[in-house]
Each structure stands twice: as structure tokens, then as C-alpha cells.
Short mmCIF file of C-alpha atoms and ligand atoms in Angstrom, two decimals:
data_model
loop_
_atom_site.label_atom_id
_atom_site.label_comp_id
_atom_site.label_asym_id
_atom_site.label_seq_id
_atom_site.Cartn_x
_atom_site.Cartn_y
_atom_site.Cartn_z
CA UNK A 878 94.04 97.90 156.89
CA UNK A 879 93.22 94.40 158.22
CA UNK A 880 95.95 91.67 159.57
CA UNK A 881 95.45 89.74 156.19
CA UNK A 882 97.02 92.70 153.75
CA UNK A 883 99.05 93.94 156.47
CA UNK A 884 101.04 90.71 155.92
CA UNK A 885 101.40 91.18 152.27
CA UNK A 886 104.13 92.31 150.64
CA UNK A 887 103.78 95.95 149.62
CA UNK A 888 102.60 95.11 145.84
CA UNK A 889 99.57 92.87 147.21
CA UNK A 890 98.67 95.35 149.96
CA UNK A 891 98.29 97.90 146.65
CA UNK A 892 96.28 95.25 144.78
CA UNK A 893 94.22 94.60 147.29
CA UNK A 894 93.26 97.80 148.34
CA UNK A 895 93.18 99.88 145.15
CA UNK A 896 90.56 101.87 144.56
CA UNK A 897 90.10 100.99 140.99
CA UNK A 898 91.17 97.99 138.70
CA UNK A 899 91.15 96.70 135.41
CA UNK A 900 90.01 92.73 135.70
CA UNK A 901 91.22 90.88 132.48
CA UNK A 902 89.73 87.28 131.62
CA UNK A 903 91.04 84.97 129.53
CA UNK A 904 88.86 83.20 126.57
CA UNK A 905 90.60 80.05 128.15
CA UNK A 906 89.03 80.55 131.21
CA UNK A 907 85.79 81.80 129.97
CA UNK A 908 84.79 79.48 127.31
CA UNK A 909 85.29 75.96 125.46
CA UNK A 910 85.48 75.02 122.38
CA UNK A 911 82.25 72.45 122.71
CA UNK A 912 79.82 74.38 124.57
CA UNK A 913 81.06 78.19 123.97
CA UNK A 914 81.09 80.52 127.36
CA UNK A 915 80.92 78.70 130.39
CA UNK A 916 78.42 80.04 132.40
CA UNK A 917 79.19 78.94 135.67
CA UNK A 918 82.50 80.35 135.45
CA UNK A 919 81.37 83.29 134.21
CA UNK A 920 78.93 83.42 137.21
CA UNK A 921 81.67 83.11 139.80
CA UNK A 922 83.82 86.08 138.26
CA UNK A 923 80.64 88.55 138.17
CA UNK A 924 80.31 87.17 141.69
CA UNK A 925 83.59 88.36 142.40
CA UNK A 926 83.52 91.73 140.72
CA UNK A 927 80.68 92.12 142.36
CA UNK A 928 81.93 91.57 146.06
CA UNK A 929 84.97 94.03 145.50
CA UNK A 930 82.83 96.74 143.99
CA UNK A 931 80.50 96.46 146.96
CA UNK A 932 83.52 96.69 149.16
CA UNK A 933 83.85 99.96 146.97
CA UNK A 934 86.42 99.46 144.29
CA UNK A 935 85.56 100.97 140.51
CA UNK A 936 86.09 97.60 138.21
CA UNK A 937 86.54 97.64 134.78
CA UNK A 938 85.95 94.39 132.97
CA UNK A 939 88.40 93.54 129.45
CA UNK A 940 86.71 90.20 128.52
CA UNK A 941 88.04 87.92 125.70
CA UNK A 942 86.02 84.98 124.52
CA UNK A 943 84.58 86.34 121.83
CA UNK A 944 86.02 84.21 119.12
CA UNK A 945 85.36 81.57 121.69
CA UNK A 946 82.01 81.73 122.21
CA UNK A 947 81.45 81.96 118.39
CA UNK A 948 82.78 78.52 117.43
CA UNK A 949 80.07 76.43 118.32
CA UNK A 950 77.12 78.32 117.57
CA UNK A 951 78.69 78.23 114.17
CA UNK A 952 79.38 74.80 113.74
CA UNK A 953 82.80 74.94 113.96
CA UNK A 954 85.34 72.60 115.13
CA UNK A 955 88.35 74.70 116.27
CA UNK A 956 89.97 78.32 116.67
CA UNK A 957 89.32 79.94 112.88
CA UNK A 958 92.81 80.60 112.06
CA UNK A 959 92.06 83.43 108.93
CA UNK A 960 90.69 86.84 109.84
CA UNK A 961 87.25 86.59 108.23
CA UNK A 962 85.99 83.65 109.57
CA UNK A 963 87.61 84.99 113.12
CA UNK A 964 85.73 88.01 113.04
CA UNK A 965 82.47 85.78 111.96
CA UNK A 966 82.74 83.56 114.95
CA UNK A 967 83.53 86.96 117.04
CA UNK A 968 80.27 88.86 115.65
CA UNK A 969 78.25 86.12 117.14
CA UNK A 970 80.43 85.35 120.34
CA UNK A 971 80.65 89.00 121.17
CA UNK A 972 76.62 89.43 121.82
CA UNK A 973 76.61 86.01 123.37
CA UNK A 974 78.82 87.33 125.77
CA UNK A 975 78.23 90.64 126.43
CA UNK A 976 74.47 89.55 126.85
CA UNK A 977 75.83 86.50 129.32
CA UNK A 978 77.47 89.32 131.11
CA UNK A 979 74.78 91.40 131.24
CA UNK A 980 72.82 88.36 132.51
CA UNK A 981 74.92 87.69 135.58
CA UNK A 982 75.37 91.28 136.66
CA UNK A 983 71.91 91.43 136.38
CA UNK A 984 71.55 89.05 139.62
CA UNK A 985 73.20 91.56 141.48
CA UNK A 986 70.84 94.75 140.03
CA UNK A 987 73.85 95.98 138.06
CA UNK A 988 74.04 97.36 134.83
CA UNK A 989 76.96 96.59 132.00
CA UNK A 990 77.81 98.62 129.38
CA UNK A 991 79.88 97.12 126.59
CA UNK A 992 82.43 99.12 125.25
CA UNK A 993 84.54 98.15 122.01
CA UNK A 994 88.16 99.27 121.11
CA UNK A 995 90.21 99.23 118.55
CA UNK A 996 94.17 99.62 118.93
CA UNK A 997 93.21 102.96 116.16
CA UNK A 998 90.88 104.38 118.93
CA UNK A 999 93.65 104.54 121.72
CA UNK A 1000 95.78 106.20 119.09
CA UNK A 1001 93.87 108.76 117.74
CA UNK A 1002 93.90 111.26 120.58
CA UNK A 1003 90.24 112.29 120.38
CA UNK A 1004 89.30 109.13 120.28
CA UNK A 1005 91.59 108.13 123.14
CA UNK A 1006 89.72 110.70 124.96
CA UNK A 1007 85.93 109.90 123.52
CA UNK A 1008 87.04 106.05 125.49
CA UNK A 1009 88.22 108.02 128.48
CA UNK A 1010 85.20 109.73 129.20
CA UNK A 1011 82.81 107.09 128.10
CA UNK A 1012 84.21 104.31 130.93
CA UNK A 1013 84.13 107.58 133.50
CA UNK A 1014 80.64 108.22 133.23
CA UNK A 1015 79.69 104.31 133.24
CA UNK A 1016 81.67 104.36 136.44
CA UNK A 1017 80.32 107.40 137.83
CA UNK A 1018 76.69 105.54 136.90
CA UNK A 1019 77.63 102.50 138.96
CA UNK A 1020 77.35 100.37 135.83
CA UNK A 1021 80.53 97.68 134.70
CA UNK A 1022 82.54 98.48 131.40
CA UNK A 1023 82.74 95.04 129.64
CA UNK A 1024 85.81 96.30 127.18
CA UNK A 1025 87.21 94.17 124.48
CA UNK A 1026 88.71 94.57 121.58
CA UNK A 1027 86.44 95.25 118.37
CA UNK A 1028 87.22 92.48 116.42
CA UNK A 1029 84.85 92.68 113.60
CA UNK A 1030 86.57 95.76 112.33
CA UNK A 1031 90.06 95.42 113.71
CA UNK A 1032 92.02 94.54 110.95
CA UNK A 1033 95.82 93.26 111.27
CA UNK A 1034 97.40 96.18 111.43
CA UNK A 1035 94.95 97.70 113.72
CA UNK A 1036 94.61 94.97 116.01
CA UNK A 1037 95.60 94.93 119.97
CA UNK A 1038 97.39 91.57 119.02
CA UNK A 1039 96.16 90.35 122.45
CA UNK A 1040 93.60 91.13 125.26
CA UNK A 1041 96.55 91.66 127.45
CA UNK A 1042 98.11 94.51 125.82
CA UNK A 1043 94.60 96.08 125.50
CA UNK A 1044 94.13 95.82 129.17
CA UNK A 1045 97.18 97.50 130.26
CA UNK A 1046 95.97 99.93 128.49
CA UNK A 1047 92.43 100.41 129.47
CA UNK A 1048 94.23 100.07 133.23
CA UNK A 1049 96.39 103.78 131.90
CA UNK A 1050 93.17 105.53 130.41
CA UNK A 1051 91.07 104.84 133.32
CA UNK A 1052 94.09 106.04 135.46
CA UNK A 1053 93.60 102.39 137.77
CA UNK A 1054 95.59 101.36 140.84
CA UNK A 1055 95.97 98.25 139.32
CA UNK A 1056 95.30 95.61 137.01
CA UNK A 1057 94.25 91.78 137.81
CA UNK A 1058 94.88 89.57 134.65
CA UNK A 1059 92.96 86.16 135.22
CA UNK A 1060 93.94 82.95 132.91
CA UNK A 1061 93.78 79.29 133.10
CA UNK A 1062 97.14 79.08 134.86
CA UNK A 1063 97.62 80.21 138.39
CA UNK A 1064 100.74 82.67 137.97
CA UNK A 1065 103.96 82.75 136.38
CA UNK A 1066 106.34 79.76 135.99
CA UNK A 1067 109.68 79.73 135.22
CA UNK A 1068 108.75 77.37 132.25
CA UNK A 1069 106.28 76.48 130.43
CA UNK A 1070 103.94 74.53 133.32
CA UNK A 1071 102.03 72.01 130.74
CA UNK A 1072 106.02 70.54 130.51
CA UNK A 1073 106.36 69.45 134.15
CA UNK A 1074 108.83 70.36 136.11
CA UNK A 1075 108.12 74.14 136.36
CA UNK A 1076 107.64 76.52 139.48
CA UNK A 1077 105.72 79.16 140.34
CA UNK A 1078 107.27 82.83 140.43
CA UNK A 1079 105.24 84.53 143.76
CA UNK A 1080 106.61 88.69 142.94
CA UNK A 1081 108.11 90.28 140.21
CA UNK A 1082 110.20 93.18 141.77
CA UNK A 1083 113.22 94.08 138.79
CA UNK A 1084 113.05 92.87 135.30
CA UNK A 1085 116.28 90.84 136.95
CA UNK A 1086 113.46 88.61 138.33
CA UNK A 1087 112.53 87.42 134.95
CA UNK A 1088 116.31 86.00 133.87
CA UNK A 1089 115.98 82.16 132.82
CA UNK A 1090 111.95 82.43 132.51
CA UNK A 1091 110.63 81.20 129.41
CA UNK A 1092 107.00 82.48 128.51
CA UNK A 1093 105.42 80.35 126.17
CA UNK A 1094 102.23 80.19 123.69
CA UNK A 1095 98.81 79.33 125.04
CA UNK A 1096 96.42 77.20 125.12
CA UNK A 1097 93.63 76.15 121.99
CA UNK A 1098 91.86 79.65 122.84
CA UNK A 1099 94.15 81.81 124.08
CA UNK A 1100 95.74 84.49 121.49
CA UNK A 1101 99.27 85.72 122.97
CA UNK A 1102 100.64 82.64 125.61
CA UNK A 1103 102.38 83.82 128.57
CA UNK A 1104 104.55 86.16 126.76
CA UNK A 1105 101.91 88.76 126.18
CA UNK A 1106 100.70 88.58 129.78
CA UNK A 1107 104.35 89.50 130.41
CA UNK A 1108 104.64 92.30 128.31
CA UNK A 1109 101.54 93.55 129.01
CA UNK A 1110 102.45 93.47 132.83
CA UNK A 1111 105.95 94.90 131.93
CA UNK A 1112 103.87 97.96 130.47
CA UNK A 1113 101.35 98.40 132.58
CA UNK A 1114 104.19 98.73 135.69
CA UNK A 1115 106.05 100.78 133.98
CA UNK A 1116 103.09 103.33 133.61
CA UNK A 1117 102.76 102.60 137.88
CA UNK A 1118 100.09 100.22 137.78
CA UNK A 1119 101.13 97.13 139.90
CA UNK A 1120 99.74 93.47 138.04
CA UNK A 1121 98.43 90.57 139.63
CA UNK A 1122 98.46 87.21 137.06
CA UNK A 1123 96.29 84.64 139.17
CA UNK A 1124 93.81 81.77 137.78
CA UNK A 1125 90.21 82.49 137.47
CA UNK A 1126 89.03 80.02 139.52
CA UNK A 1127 90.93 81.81 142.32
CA UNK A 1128 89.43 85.42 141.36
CA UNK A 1129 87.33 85.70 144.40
CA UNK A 1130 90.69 85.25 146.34
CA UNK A 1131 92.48 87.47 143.55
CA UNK A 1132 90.31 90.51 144.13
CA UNK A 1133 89.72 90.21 147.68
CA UNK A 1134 93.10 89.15 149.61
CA UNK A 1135 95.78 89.20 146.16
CA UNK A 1136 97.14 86.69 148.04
CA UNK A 1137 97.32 84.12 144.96
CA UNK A 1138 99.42 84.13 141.86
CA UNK A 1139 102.25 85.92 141.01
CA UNK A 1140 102.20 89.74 141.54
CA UNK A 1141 104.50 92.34 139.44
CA UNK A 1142 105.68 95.40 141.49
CA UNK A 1143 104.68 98.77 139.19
CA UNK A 1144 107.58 101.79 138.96
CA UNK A 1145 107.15 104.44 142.02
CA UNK A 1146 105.91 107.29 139.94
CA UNK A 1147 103.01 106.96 136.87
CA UNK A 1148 103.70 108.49 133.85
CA UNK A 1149 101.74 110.97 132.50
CA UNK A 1150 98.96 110.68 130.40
CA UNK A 1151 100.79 112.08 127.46
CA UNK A 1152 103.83 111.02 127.72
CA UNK A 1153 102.04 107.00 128.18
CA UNK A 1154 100.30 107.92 124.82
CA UNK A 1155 103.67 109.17 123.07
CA UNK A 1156 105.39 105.93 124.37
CA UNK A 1157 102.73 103.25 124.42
CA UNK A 1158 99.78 104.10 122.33
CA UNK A 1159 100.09 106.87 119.11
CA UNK A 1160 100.93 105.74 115.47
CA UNK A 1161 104.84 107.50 114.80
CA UNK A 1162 103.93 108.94 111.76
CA UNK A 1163 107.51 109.74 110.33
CA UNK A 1164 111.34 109.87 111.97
CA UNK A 1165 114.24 112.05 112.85
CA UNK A 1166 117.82 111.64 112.45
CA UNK A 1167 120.15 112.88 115.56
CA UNK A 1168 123.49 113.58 115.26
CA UNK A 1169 125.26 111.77 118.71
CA UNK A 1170 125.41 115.31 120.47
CA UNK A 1171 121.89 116.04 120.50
CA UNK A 1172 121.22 112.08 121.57
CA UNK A 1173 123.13 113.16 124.52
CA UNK A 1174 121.04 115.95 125.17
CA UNK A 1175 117.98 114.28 124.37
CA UNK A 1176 118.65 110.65 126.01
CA UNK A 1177 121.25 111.79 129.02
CA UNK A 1178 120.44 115.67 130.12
CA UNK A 1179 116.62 114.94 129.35
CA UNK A 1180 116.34 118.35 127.03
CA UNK A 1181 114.49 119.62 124.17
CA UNK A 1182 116.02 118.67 120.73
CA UNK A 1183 116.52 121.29 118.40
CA UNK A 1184 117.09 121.59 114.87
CA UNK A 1185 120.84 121.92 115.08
CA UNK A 1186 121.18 118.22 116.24
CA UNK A 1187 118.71 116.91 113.17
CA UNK A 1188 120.53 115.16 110.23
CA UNK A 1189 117.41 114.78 108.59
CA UNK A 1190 113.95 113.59 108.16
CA UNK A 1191 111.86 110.47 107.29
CA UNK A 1192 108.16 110.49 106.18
CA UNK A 1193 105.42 113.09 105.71
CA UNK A 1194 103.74 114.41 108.96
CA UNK A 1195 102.52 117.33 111.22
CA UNK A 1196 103.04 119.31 114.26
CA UNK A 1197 101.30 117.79 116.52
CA UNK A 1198 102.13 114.11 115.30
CA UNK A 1199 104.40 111.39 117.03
CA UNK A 1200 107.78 110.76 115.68
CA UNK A 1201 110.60 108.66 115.84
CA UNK A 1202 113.69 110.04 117.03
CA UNK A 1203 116.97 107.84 115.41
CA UNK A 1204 120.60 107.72 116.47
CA UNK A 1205 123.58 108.42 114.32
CA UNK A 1206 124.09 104.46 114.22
CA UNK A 1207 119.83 104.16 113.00
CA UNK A 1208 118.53 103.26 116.16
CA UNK A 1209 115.23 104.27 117.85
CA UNK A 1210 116.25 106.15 120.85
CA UNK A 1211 113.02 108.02 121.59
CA UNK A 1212 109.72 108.99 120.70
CA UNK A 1213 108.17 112.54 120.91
CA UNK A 1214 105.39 115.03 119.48
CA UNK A 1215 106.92 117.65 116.76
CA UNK A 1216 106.10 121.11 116.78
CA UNK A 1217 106.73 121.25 113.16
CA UNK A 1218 105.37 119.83 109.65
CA UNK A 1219 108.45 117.68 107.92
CA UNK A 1220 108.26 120.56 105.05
CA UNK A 1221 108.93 123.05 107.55
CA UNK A 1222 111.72 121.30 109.09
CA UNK A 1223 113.75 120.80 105.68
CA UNK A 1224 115.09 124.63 105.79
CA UNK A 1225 115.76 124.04 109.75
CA UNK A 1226 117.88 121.09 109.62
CA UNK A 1227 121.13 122.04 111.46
CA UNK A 1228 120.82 125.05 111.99
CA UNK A 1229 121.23 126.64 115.49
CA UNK A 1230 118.05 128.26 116.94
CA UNK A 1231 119.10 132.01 117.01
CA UNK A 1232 119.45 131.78 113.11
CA UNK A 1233 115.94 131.22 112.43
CA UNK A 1234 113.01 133.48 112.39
CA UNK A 1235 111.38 134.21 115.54
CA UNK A 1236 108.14 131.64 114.63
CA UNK A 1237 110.59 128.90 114.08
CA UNK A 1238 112.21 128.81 117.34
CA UNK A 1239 110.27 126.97 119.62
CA UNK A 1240 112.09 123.41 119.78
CA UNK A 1241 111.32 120.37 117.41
CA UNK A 1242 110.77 118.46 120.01
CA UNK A 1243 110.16 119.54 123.79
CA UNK A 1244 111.09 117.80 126.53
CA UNK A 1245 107.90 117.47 127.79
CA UNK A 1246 106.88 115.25 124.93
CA UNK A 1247 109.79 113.36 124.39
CA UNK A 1248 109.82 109.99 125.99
CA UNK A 1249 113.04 107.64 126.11
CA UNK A 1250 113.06 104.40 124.91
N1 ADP B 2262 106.10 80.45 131.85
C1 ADP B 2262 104.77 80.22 131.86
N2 ADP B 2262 104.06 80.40 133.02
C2 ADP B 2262 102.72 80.22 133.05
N3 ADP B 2262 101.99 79.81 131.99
C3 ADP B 2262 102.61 79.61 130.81
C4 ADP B 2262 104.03 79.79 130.69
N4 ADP B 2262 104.39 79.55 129.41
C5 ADP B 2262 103.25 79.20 128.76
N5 ADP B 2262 102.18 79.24 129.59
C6 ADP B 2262 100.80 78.93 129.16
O1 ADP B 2262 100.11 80.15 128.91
C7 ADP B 2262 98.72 79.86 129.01
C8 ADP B 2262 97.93 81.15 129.23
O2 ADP B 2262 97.97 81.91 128.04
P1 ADP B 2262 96.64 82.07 127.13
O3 ADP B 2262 96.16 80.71 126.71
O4 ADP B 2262 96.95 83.06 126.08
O5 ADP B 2262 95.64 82.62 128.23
P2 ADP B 2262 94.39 83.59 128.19
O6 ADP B 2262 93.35 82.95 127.35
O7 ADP B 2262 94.02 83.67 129.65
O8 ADP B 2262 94.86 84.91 127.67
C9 ADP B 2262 98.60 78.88 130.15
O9 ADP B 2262 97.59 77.96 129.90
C10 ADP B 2262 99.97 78.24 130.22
O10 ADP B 2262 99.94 76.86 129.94
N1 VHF B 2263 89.21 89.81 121.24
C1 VHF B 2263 89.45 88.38 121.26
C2 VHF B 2263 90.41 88.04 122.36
C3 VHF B 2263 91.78 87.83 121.94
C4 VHF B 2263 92.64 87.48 123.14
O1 VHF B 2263 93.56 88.23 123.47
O2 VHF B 2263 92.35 86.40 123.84
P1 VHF B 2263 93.06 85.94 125.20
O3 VHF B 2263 94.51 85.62 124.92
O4 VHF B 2263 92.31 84.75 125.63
O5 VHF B 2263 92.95 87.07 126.19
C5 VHF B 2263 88.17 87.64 121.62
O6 VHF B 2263 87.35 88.18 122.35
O7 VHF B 2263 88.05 86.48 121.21
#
């Protein structure tokens, strides 16, 4: 390790030496809405990407900018605010910028790939998987994943919401040692920066660090404002990937020394692929009602639930599905995959396990796949 990370704090040491990281950019700093993507700047990232994969990181890129780079080429004026005349201007921006990407890697002899997600992909476990090994084997071919979210087909309910989310997620599937989210603004402020008077937050250690701040919207192109970068940073540490938030004009600084912007410390330990999924990424597909003794077993002693703690059961679903799991007052107090269809459960409901039949006593829920919330 060289003098320069020694110095760091321990969170910036990890960032800067991880072996493989998610890079997130901003349509804000990627694009305008005059002239579409800004090349140059788009230059000086790939240049960056470049120089920390040569120093042999694994990069994964989640670009934005597709709506972006759509609105001029369309003869538009501003951001399309409806969903069909978003997902027109993204059709066009996306292949403007996955080719612009392509473009600039190809300076450099590298090869992209572009890979598009919907929040329904990450979901769906196959599919989940079908992602996982597709950004492997572009990795394991020395080419760059250019990830972002499929907007032509992502309808509301499907959608990401915001680039950052996605990202934090991508940074899970591909299992990364961290993930670098570059915007317009240089880090964290305690306010809103474009109102004066604001100052910049260096580490995020405790979610104590974060009392008082107020994360507001974003700019003319930006989707989510500082309050998705936030969450998004929130759930990628708490899956043990640590976050750096930096501007992209200081990316060649971000990915070599992540001595700029604000970092967030991750959790010690990384959850596990399936539990991440259960918390972060499935569809719940239906709920179950706990009576408070089998919250305490569930929440506190970290144990299976089984059917004699189950009032009863909302929705139609599976084994094998994600449900809710509800406290005696309503409220969610975890998630977890059932071994059971709801019709099954019906006859099971509080009853203790030695009652039923020998193929119905393996627990509703085990603790395995039951995540807290
Ligand atoms: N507390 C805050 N700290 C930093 N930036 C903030 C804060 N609140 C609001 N912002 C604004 O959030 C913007 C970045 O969000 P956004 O436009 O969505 O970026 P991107 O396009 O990179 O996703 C910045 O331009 C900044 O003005
Ligand atoms: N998928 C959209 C990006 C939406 C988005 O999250 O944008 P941003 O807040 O700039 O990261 C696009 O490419 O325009």
C-alpha cells in the first residue's frame, strides 16, 4: 500500500484499493440539455476507468443520460415529464450513448458491452442470475458493462426510480468492493449546496452522521436529488459495500486516490446473496400475520417462524415466493421466502408443529431466509 492510502481513513483505503467497483454517472454530469452527451466529459471518465482497470480493478459502468442525450436530437426543449415521450427521448439517447461509450473505450482497444435492466429482472431470480453471469463473463473478457436501466420498457411500477438505487444494486450482484457514485456536486452537504451556506460532509461512519442533513431534489436532468444517492449509499453499505459520492470532474482523483468527496463506511460483514435479494430486490408477493410471541422469536432470538405464531394470511402465493411478515399492531417486521403455498397454510395456522403431518413440518419460514427489517 503506498503513503497516499496509507493516510486515508480506513473507508478510502477500501475504495481505493478494491478490486472491483461499480462507477455510477450522473445524466447531470454527462449531458446538457442543448447539445445532448458531452463528449469531453465523457472522454475524461473512460479515461479514468480506464487508468484503474489498467492498475487492475474489474469496473462496471451504470450510466444515466439516456433521457438526456435524447432531448435534442428530438427537438425538444426540456426533461419530457410523461412516460412516453421519456422513453422516446431514451430510445434515441440510449444508442447515442452507449455508441459514445463504445467510441471512447475504443481509444484505449477496449470493448463495451451494454447491458439493460429492469427493476423486474433483479427480482425474478433467474433473471437476477441470467444479469449475474452475463456482467461475469464481460469481465472475465476484459470488456466494460455499460448498465442502465431499460427505460423503453420499464414501466412505473417496474422502474429503478433512480440510477442510484440500480447501482447499489449492480454493486451486490457483481459482489463489488465498492461503489463510486459520480454527480455534478462534489459530495454531501449538510444542505442543499445551490442555497449557500452549506458544507461538505468528508465520511459517513453511523447513520448518526446524517442527523440535521437535508438531501434535496436535483438538478434539470437528474431523476432522484441527493436523497436517492443517500439511500442508495445507505443500501449498498448495508450489503458491505463502502460508497464514495465525489464530482465527475474529480473521477480521475475518485478512482485513483478516493481522496475527494464524501465517503460512506459499509457494515463489517456482506450479506448474503439471498438474503440481499429477500431484503432489497424480490417482489413480496403476499403477507403474514404474527402473533407478538413469534415476533420475538422471529425479530429478537433470530429463529424460524412456525405456523403456531401465524394469525393469518394475506394474498395468493407460493413456496418459494417472498413474503411479508406483519406484527400484531400491522407492521412490517420482516421479510422471508415461504416454504408453503397460502392454500396450504390455511389448515396450519396456529397450530403447533408436532400436530401436523410429517410433510408439513418443515417451518413457514426459515431462518435462513428471513431477513429483519
Ligand atoms: N444535501 C445535498 N448535498 C449535495 N447535493 C445536494 C444536496 N441536496 C440537493 N443536492 C443536489 O443534488 C444534485 C445531484 O442530484 P442529481 O441531479 O439527481 O444528480 P445525478 O444526475 O448525478 O444523479 C446536485 O446538483 C445538488 O445540487
Ligand atoms: N435511466 C435514466 C436515468 C435516470 C436517472 O437515475 O438519472 P440520474 O439521477 O441522473 O442518475 C436515463 O438514462 O436517462
Amino acid at each position: 500500500m503506498d503513503d497516499a492510502v496509507r493516510s486515508l481513513s480506513e473507508t478510502r483505503a477500501t475504495i481505493a484499493t478494491a478490486r472491483s467497483v461499480v462507477v455510477k454517472i450522473g445524466s447531470s454530469a454527462l449531458t446538457s440539455m442543448e447539445s445532448g452527451i458531452d463528449l469531453r466529459a465523457l472522454n475524461a471518465l473512460a479515461d479514468a476507468i480506464e487508468a484503474r482497470m489498467r492498475a487492475g480493478s474489474d469496473v462496471v459502468v451504470v450510466s444515466s443520460g439516456a433521457v438526456g442525450a435524447g432531448i435534442a436530437p428530438l427537438g425538444l426543449t426540456k426533461r419530457p415529464r410523461d412516460l412516453a415521450t421519456k422513453q422516446a427521448a431514451a430510445s434515441v439517447g440510449q444508442l447515442a450513448l452507449a455508441h459514445a461509450w463504445g467510441t471512447s473505450f475504443a481509444r484505449y482497444g477496449r470493448t463495451v458491452g451494454q447491458v439493460l435492466l429492469t427493476a423486474d429482472d433483479i427480482a425474478r431470480r433467474t433473471q437476477h442470475r441470467n444479469a449475474q453471469s452475463t456482467l461475469d463473463r464481460l469481465r472475465a473478457l476484459g470488456a466494460v458493462a455499460i448498465v442502465n436501466e431499460n427505460d423503453t420498457v420499464a414501466t412505473t411500477e417496474l422502474r429503478f426510480g433512480d440510477n442510484d438505487r440500480l447501482a447499489a444494486m449492480v454493486a451486490h450482484l457483481v459482489g463489488a468492493d465498492a461503489l463510486v457514485l459520480l454527480s455534478d456536486v462534489d459530495g454531501l452537504y449538510d444542505g442543499d449546496p445551490r442555497k449557500g451556506g452549506a458544507t461538505l460532509i468528508s465520511e459517513v461512519t453511523s447513520p448518526e452522521d446524517l442527523d440535521g442533513v437535508v438531501a434535496g431534489s436535483g438538478g434539470a436532468l437528474g431523476t432522484g436529488g441527493m436523497a436517492s444517492k443517500l439511500s442508495a449509499a445507505r443500501l449498498a453499505a448495508d450489503s458491505g459495500v463502502p460508497v464514495l459520492l465525489a464530482a465527475a470532474t474529480d473521477a480521475a482523483d475518485a478512482l485513483t486516490g478516493a481522496g475527494v468527496g464524501t465517503a460512506f463506511a459499509a457494515r463489517p460483514t456482506r450479506m448474503s446473496a439471498r438474503k440481499f435479494w429477500v431484503r432489497h430486490a424480490a417482489d413480496t408477493r403476499g403477507g403474514l400475520h404474527l402473533d407478538a410471541g413469534a415476533v420475538r422469536a422471529v425479530v429478537d432470538r433470530r429463529r424460524s417462524l412456525l405456523p403456531a405464531g401465524i394469525t393469518g394470511v394475506d394474498g395468493r402465493f407460493y413456496g418459494g415466493d417472498v413474503v411479508s411478515l406483519f406484527g400484531p399492531d400491522g407492521s412490517p417486521v420482516a421479510r422471508g421466502v415461504v416454504a408453503y403455498d397460502s392454500t396450504e397454510l390455511g389448515e396450519m395456522l396456529g397450530r403447533s408443529t408436532v400436530e401436523l403431518p410429517s410433510e408439513l413440518q418443515r417451518p413457514v419460514v426459515h431462518a435462513d431466509d428471513l431477513v429483519r427489517l
